JSON list of C-alpha atoms in Angstrom, two decimals:
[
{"chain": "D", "resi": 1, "resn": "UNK", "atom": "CA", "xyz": [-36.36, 15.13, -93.95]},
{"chain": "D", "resi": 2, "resn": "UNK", "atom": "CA", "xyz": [-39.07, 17.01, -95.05]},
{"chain": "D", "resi": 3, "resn": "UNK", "atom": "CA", "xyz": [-41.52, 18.47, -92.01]},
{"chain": "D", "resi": 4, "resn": "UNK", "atom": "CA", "xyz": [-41.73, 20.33, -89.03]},
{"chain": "D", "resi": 5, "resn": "UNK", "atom": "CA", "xyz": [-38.91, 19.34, -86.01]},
{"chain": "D", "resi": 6, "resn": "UNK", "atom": "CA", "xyz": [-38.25, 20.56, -82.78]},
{"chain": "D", "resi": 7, "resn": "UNK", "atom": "CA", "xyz": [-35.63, 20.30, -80.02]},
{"chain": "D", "resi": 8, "resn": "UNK", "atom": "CA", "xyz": [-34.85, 19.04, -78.15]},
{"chain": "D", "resi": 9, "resn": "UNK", "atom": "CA", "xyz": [-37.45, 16.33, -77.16]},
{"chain": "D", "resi": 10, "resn": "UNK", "atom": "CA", "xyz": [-36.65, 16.86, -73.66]},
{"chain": "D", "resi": 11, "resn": "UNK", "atom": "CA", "xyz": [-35.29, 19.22, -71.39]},
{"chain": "D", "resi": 12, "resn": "UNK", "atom": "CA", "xyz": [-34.66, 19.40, -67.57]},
{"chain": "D", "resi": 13, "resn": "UNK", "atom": "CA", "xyz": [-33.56, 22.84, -66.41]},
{"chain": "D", "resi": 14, "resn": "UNK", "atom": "CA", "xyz": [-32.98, 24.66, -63.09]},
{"chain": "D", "resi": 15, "resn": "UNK", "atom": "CA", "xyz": [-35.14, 27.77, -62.26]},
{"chain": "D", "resi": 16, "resn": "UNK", "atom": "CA", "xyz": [-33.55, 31.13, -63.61]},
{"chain": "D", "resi": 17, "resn": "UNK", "atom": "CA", "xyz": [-31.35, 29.60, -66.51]},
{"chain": "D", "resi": 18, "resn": "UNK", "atom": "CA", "xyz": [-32.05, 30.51, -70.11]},
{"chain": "D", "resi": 19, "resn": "UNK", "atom": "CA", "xyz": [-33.60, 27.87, -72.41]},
{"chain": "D", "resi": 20, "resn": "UNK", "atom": "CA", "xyz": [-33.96, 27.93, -75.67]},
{"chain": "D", "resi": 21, "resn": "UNK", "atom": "CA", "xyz": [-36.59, 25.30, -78.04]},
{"chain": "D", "resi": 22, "resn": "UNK", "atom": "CA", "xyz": [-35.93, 25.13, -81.78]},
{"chain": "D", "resi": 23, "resn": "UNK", "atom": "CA", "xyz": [-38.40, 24.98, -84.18]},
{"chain": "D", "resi": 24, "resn": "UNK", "atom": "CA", "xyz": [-37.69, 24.21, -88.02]},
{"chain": "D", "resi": 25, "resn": "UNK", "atom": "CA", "xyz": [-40.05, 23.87, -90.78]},
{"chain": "D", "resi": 26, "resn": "UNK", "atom": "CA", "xyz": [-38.86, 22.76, -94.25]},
{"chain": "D", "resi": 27, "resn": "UNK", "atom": "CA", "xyz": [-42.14, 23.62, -96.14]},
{"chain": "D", "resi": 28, "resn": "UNK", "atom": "CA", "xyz": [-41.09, 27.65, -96.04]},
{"chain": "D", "resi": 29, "resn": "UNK", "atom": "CA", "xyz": [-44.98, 27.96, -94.64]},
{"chain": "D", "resi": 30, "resn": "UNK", "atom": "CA", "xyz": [-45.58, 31.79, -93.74]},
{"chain": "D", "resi": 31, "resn": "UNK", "atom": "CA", "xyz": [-47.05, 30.93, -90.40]},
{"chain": "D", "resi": 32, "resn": "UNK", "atom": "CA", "xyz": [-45.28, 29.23, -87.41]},
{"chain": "D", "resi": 33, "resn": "UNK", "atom": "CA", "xyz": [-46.46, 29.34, -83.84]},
{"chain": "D", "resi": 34, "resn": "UNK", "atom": "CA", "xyz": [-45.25, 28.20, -80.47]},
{"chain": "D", "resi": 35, "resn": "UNK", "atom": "CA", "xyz": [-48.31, 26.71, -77.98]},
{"chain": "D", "resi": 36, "resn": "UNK", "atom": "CA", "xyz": [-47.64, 24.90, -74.74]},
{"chain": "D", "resi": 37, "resn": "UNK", "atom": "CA", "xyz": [-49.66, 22.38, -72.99]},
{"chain": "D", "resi": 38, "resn": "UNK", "atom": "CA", "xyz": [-50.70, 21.96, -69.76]},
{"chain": "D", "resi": 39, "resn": "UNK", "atom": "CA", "xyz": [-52.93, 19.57, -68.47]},
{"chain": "D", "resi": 40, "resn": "UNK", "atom": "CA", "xyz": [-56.59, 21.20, -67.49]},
{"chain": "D", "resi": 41, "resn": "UNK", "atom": "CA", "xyz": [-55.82, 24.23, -70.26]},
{"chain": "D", "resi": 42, "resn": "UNK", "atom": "CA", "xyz": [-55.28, 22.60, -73.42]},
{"chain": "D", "resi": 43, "resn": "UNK", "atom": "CA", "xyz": [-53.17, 24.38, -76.02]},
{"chain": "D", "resi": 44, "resn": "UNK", "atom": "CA", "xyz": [-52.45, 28.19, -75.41]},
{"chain": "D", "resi": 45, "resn": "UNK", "atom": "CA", "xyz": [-50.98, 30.31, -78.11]},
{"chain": "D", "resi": 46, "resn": "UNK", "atom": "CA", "xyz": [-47.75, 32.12, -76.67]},
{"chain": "D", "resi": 47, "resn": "UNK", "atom": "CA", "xyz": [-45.93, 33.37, -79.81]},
{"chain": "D", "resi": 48, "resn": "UNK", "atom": "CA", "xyz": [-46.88, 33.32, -83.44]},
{"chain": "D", "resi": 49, "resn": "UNK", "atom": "CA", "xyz": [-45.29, 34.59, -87.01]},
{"chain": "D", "resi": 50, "resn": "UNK", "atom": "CA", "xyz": [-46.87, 36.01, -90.21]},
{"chain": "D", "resi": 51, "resn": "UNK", "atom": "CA", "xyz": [-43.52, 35.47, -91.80]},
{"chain": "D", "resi": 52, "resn": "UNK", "atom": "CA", "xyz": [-39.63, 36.52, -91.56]},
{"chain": "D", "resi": 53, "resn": "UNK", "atom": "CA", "xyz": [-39.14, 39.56, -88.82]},
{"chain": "D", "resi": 54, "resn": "UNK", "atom": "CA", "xyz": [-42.63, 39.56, -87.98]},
{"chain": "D", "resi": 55, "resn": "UNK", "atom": "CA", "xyz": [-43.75, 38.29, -84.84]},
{"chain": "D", "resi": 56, "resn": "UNK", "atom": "CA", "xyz": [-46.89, 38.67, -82.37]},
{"chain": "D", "resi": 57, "resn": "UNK", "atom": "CA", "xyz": [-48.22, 37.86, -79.01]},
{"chain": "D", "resi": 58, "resn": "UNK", "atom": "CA", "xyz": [-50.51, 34.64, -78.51]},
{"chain": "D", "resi": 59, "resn": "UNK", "atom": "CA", "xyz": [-52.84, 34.45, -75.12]},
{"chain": "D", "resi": 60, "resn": "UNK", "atom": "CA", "xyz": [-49.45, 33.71, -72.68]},
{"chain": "D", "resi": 61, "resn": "UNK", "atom": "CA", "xyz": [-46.53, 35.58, -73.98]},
{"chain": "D", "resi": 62, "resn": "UNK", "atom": "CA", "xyz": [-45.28, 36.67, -70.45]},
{"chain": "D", "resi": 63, "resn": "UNK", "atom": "CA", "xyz": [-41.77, 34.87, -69.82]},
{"chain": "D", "resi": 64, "resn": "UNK", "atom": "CA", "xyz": [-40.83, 33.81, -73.57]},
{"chain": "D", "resi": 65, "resn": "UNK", "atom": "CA", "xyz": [-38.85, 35.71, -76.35]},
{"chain": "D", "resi": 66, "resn": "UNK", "atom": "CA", "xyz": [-39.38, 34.64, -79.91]},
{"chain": "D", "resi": 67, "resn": "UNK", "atom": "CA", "xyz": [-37.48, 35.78, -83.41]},
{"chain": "D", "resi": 68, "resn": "UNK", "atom": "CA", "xyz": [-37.87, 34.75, -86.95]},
{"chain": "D", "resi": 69, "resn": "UNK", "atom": "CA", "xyz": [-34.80, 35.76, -88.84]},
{"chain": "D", "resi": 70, "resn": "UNK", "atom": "CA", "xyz": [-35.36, 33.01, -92.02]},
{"chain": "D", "resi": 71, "resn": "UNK", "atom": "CA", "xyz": [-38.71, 31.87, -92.74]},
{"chain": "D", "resi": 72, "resn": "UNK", "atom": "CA", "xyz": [-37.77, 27.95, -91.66]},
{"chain": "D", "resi": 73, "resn": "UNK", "atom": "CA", "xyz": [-36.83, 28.52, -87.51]},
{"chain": "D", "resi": 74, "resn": "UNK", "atom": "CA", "xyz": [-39.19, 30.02, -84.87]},
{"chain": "D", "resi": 75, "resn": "UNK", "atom": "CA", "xyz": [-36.80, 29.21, -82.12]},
{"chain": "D", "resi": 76, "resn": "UNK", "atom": "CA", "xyz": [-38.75, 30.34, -78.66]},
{"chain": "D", "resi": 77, "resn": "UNK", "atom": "CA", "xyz": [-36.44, 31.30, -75.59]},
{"chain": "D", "resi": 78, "resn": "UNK", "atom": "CA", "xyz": [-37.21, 31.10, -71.67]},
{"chain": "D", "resi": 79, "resn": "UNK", "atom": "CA", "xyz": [-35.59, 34.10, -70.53]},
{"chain": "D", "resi": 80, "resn": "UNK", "atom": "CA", "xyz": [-35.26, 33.16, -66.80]},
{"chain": "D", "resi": 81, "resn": "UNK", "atom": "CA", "xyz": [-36.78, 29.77, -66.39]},
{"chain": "D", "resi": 82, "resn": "UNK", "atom": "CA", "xyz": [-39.51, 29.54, -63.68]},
{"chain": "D", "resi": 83, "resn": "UNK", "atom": "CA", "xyz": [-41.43, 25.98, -62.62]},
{"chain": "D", "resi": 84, "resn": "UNK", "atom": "CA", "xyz": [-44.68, 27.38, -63.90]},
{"chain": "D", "resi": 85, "resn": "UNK", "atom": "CA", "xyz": [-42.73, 26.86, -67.49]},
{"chain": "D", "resi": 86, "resn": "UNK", "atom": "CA", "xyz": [-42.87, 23.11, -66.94]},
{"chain": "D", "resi": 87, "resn": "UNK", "atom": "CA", "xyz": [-45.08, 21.97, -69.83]},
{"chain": "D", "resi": 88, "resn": "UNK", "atom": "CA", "xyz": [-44.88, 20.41, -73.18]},
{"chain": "D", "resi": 89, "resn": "UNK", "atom": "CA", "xyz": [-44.38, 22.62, -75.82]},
{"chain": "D", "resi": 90, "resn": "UNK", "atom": "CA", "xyz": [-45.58, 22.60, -79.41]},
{"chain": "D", "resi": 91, "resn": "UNK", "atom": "CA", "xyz": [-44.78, 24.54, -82.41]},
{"chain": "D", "resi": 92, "resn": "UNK", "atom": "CA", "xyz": [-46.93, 24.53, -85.49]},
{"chain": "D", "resi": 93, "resn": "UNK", "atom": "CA", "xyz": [-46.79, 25.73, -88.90]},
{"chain": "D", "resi": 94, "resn": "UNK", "atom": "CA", "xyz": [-49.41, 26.78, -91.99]},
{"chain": "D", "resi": 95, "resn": "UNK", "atom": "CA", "xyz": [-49.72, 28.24, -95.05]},
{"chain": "D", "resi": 96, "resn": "UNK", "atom": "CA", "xyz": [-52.94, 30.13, -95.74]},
{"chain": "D", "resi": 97, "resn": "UNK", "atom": "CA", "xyz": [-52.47, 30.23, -99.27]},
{"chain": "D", "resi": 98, "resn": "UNK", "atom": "CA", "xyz": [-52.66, 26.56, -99.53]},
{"chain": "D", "resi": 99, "resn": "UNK", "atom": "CA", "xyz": [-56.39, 26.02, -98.78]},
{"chain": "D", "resi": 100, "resn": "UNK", "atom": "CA", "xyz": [-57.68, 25.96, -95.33]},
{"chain": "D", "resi": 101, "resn": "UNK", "atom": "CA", "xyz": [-55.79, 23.12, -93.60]},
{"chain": "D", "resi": 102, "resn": "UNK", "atom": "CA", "xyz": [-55.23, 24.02, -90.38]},
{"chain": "D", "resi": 103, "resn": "UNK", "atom": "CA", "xyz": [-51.67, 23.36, -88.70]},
{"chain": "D", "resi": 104, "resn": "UNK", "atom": "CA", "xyz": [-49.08, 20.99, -88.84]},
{"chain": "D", "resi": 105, "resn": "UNK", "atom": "CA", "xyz": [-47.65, 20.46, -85.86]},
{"chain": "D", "resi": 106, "resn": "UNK", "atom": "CA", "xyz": [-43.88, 19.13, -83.98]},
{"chain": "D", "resi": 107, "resn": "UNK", "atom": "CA", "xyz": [-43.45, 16.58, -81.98]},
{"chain": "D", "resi": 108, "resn": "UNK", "atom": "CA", "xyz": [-43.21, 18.46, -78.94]},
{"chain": "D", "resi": 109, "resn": "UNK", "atom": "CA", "xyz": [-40.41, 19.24, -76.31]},
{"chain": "D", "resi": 110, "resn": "UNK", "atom": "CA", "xyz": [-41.01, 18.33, -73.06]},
{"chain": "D", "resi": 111, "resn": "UNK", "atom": "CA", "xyz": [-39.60, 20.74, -70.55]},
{"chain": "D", "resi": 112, "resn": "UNK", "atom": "CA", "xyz": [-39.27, 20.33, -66.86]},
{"chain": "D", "resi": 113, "resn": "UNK", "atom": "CA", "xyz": [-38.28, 23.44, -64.75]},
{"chain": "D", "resi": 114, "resn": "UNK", "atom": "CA", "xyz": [-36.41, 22.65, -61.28]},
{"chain": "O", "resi": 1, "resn": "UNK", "atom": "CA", "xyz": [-66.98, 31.49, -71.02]},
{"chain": "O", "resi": 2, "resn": "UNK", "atom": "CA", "xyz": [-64.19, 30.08, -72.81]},
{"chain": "O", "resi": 3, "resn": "UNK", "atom": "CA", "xyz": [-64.16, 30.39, -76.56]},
{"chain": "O", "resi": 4, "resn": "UNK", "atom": "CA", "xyz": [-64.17, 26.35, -77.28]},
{"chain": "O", "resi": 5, "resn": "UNK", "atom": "CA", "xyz": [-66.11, 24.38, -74.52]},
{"chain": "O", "resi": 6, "resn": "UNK", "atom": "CA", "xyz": [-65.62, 20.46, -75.22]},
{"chain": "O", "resi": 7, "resn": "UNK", "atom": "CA", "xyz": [-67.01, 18.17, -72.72]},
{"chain": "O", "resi": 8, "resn": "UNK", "atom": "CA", "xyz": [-63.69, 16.48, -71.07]},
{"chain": "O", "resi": 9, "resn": "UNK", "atom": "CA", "xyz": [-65.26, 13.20, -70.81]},
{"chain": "O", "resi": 10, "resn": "UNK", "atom": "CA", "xyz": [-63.79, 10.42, -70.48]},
{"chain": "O", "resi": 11, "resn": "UNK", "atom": "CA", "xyz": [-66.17, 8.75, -72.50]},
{"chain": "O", "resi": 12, "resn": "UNK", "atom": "CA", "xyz": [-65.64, 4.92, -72.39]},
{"chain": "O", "resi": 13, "resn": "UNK", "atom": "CA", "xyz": [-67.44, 3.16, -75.29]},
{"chain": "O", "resi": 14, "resn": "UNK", "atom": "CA", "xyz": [-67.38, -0.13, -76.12]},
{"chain": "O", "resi": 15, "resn": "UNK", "atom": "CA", "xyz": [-65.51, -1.84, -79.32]},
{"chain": "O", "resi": 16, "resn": "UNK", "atom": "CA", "xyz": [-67.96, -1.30, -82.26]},
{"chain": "O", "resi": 17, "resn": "UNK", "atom": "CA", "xyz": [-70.30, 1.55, -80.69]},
{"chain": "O", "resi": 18, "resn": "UNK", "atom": "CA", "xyz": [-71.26, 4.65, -82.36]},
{"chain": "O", "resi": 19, "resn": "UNK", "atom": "CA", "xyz": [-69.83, 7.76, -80.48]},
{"chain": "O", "resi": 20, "resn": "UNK", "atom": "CA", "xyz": [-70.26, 11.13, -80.56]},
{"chain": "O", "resi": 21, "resn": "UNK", "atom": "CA", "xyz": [-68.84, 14.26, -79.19]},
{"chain": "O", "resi": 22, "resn": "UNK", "atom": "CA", "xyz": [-70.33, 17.95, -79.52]},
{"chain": "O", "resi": 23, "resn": "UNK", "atom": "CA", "xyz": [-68.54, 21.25, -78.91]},
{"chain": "O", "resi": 24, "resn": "UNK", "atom": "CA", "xyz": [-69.62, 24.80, -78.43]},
{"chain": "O", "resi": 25, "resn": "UNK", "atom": "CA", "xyz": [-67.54, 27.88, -79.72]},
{"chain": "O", "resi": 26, "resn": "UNK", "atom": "CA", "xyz": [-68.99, 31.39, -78.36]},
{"chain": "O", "resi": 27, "resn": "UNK", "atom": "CA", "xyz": [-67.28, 33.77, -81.34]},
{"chain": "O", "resi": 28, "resn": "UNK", "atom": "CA", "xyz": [-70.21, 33.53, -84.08]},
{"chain": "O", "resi": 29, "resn": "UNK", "atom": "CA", "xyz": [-67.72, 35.78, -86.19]},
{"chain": "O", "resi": 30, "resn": "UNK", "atom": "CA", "xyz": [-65.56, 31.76, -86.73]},
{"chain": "O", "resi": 31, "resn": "UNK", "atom": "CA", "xyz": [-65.44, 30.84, -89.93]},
{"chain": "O", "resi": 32, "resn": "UNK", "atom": "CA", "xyz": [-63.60, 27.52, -90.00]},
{"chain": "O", "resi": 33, "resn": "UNK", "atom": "CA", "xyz": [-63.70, 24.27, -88.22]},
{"chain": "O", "resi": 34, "resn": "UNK", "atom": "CA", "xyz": [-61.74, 21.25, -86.84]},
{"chain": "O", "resi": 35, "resn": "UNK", "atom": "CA", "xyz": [-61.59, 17.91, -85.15]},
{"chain": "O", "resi": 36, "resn": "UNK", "atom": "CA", "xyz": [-58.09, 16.98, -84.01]},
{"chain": "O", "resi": 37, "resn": "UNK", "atom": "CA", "xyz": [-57.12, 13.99, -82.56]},
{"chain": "O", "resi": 38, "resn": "UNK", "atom": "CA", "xyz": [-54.29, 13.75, -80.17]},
{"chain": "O", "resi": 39, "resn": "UNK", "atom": "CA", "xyz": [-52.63, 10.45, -78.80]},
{"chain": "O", "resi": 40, "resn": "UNK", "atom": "CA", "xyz": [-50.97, 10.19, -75.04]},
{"chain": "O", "resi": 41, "resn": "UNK", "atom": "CA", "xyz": [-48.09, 11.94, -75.45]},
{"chain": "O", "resi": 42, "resn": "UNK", "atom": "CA", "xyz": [-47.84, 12.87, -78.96]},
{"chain": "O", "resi": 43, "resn": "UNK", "atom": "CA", "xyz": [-48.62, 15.98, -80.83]},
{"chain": "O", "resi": 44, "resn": "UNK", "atom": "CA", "xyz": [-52.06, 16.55, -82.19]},
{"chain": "O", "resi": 45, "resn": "UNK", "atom": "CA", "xyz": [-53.10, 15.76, -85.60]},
{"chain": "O", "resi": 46, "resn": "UNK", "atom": "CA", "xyz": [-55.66, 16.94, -88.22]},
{"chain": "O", "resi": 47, "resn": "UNK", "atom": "CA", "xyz": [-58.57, 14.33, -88.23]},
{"chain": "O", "resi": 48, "resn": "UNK", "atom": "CA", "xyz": [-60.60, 16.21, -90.44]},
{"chain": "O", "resi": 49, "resn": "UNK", "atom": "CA", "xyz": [-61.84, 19.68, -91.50]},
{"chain": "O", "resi": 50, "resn": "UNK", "atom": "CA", "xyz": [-65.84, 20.35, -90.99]},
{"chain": "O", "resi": 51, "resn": "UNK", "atom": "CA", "xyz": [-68.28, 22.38, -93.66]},
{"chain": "O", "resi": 52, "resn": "UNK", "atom": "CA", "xyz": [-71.36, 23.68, -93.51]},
{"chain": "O", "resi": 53, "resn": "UNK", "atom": "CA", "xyz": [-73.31, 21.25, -95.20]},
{"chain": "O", "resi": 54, "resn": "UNK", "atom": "CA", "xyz": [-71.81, 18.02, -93.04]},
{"chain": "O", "resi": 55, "resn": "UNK", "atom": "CA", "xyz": [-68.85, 16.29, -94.21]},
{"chain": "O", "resi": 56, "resn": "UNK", "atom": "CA", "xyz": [-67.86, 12.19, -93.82]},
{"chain": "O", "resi": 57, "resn": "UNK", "atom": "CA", "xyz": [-64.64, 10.52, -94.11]},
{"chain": "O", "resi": 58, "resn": "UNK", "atom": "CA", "xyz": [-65.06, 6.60, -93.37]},
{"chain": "O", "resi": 59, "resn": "UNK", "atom": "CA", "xyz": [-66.20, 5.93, -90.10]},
{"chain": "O", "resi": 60, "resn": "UNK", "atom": "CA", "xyz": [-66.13, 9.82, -89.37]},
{"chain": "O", "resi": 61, "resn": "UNK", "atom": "CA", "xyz": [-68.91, 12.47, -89.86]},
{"chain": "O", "resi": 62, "resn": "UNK", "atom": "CA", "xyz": [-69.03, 16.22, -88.66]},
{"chain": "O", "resi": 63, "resn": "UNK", "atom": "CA", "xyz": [-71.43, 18.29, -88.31]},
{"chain": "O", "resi": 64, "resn": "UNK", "atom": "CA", "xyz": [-71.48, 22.38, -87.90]},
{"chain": "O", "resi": 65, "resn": "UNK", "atom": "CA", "xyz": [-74.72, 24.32, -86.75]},
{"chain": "O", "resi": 66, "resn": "UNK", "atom": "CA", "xyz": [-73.96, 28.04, -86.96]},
{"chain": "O", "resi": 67, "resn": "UNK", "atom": "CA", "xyz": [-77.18, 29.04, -85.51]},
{"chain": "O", "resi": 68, "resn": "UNK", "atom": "CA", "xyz": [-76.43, 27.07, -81.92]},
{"chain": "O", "resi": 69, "resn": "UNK", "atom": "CA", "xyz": [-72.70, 27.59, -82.35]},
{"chain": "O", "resi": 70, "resn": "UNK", "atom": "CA", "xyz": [-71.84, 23.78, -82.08]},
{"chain": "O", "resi": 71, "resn": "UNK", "atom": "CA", "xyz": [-69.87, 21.10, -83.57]},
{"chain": "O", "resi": 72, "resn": "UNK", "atom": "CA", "xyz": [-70.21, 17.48, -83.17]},
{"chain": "O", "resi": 73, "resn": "UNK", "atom": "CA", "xyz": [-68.30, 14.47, -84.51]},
{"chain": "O", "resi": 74, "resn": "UNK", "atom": "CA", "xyz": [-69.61, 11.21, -84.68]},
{"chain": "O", "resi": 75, "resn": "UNK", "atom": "CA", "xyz": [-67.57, 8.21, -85.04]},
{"chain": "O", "resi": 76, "resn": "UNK", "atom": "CA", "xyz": [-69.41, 4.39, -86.31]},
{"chain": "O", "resi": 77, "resn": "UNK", "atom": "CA", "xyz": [-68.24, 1.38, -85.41]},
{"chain": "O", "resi": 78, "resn": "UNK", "atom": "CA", "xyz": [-65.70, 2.48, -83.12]},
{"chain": "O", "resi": 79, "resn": "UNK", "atom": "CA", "xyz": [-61.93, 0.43, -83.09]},
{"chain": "O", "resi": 80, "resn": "UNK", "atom": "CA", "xyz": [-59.40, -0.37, -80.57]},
{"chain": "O", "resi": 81, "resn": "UNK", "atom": "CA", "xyz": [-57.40, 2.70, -82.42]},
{"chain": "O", "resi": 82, "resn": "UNK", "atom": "CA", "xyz": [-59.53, 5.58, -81.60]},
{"chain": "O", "resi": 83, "resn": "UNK", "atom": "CA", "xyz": [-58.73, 5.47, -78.54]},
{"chain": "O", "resi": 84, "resn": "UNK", "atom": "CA", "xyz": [-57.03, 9.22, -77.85]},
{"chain": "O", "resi": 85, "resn": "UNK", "atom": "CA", "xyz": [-58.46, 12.83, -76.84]},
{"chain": "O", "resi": 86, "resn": "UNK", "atom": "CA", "xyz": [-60.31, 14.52, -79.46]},
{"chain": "O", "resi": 87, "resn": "UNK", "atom": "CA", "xyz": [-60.00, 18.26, -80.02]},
{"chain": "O", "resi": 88, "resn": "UNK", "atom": "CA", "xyz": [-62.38, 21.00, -81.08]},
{"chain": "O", "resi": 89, "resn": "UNK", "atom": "CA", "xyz": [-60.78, 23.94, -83.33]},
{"chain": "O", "resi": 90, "resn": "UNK", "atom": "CA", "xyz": [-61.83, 27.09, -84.56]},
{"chain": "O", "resi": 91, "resn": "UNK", "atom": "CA", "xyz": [-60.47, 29.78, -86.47]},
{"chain": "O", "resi": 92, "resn": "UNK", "atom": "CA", "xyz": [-61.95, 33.65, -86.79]},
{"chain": "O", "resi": 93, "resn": "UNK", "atom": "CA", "xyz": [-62.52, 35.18, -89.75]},
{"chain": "O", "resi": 94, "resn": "UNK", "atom": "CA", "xyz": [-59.28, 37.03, -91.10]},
{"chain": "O", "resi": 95, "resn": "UNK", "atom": "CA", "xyz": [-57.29, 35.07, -88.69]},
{"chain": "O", "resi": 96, "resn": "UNK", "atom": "CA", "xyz": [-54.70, 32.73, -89.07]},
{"chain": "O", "resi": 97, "resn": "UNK", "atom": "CA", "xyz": [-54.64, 31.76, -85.07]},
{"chain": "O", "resi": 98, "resn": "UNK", "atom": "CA", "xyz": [-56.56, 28.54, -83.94]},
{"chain": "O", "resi": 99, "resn": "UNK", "atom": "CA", "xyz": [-58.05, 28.59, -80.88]},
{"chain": "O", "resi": 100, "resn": "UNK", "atom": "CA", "xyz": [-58.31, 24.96, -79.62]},
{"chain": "O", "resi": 101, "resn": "UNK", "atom": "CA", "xyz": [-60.77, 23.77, -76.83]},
{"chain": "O", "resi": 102, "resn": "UNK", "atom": "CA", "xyz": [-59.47, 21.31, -73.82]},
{"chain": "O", "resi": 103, "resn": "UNK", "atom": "CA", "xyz": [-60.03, 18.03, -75.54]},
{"chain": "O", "resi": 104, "resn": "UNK", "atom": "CA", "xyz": [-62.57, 15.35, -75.32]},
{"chain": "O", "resi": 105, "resn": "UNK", "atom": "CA", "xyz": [-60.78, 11.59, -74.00]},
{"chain": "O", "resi": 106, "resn": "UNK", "atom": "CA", "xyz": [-61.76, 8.79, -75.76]},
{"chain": "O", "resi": 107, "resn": "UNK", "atom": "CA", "xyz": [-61.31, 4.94, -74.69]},
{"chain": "O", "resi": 108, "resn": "UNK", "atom": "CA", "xyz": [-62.51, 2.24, -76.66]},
{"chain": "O", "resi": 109, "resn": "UNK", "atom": "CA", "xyz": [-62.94, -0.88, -74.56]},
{"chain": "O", "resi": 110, "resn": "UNK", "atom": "CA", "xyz": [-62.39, -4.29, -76.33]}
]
């Protein structure tokens, strides 16, 4: 189906483990980003991408690894899990050249550290 | 100061009632707007973008005022389905990033 999915929807995971979200766009938009959200913050910016190989910091990078090897996935990894991690995490996409828009965005994974 | 400031609310508004929300961004170098709505639970959604000059969609009007840095959306005759949190976006010039403010929550009582 045509859109923007992540996974998983859910996640429980114990304190220290790796974790890694998936993020895959089927638009080929140049722009993906990765934003959690935690109640009394809003949306924070961890990780974006311009396009393939080319990745940047957001406002709370600390803690997560991102890649972009093909255009389509921005998977974002938890390198060692901690509980301030629990929060619901949403990737986006855009396309600048298609008019001013804004994002589209996943569903969401909710993740629960333990 | 934060770069969005919405008012949280909640604002509780009765079925039919005209309600509006404002929002303050403290970058004057933005250049483009946003209301998104966001439902418990689910991820947030383009409501519509916002111009210079004012810009309606049904029920829905924004307004920008670059001089006082605000934003406002009003919504007319307000339904049982507009109930959710309402978010402010902006977007600097020669930027792709959004920055979003904290949300404004929205119940409509029947």
């Amino acid at each position: 189906d045509a859109g923007i999915t992540q996974s998983p929807r859910y996640k429980i995971t114990e304190t220290g483990r790796q974790v890694t979200l998936m993020c895959h766009q089927t638009w080929s938009h140049s722009y993906m980003f990765w934003y959690r959200q935690d109640l009394g913050h809003g949306l924070r910016l961890i990780y974006y991408s311009a396009a393939a190989d080319i990745t940047d910091k957001g406002e709370v990078p600390d803690g997560y690894v991102v890649s972009r090897s093909k255009t389509e996935n921005f998977p974002l990894t938890l390198e060692s899990a901690t509980r301030s991690q629990t929060s619901v995490y949403f990737c986006a996409s855009s396309d600048p050249t298609g008019g001013d828009y804004g994002y589209t965005f996943g569903s969401g994974t909710r993740l629960t550290v333990v | 100061r934060k770069e969005v400031e919405q008012d949280p609310g909640p604002f509780n508004v009765p079925e039919g009632a005209t309600v509006a929300f404002n929002c303050t961004y403290s970058n004057s170098a933005s250049q483009s707007f946003f209301w998104y709505r966001q439902d418990c639970r689910k991820e947030p959604k383009l409501l519509m973008s916002v111009y210079s000059s004012g810009n309606e969609d049904g029920r829905f009007t924004a307004q920008l005022n670059r001089a006082s840095q605000y934003i406002s959306l009003l919504i007319r005759d307000s339904k049982l389905s507009d109930s959710a949190t309402y978010l402010c976006v902006v977007r600097m010039l020669g930027n792709e990033k959004l920055t979003f403010g904290t949300g404004t929550r929205l119940t409509i009582i029947p």
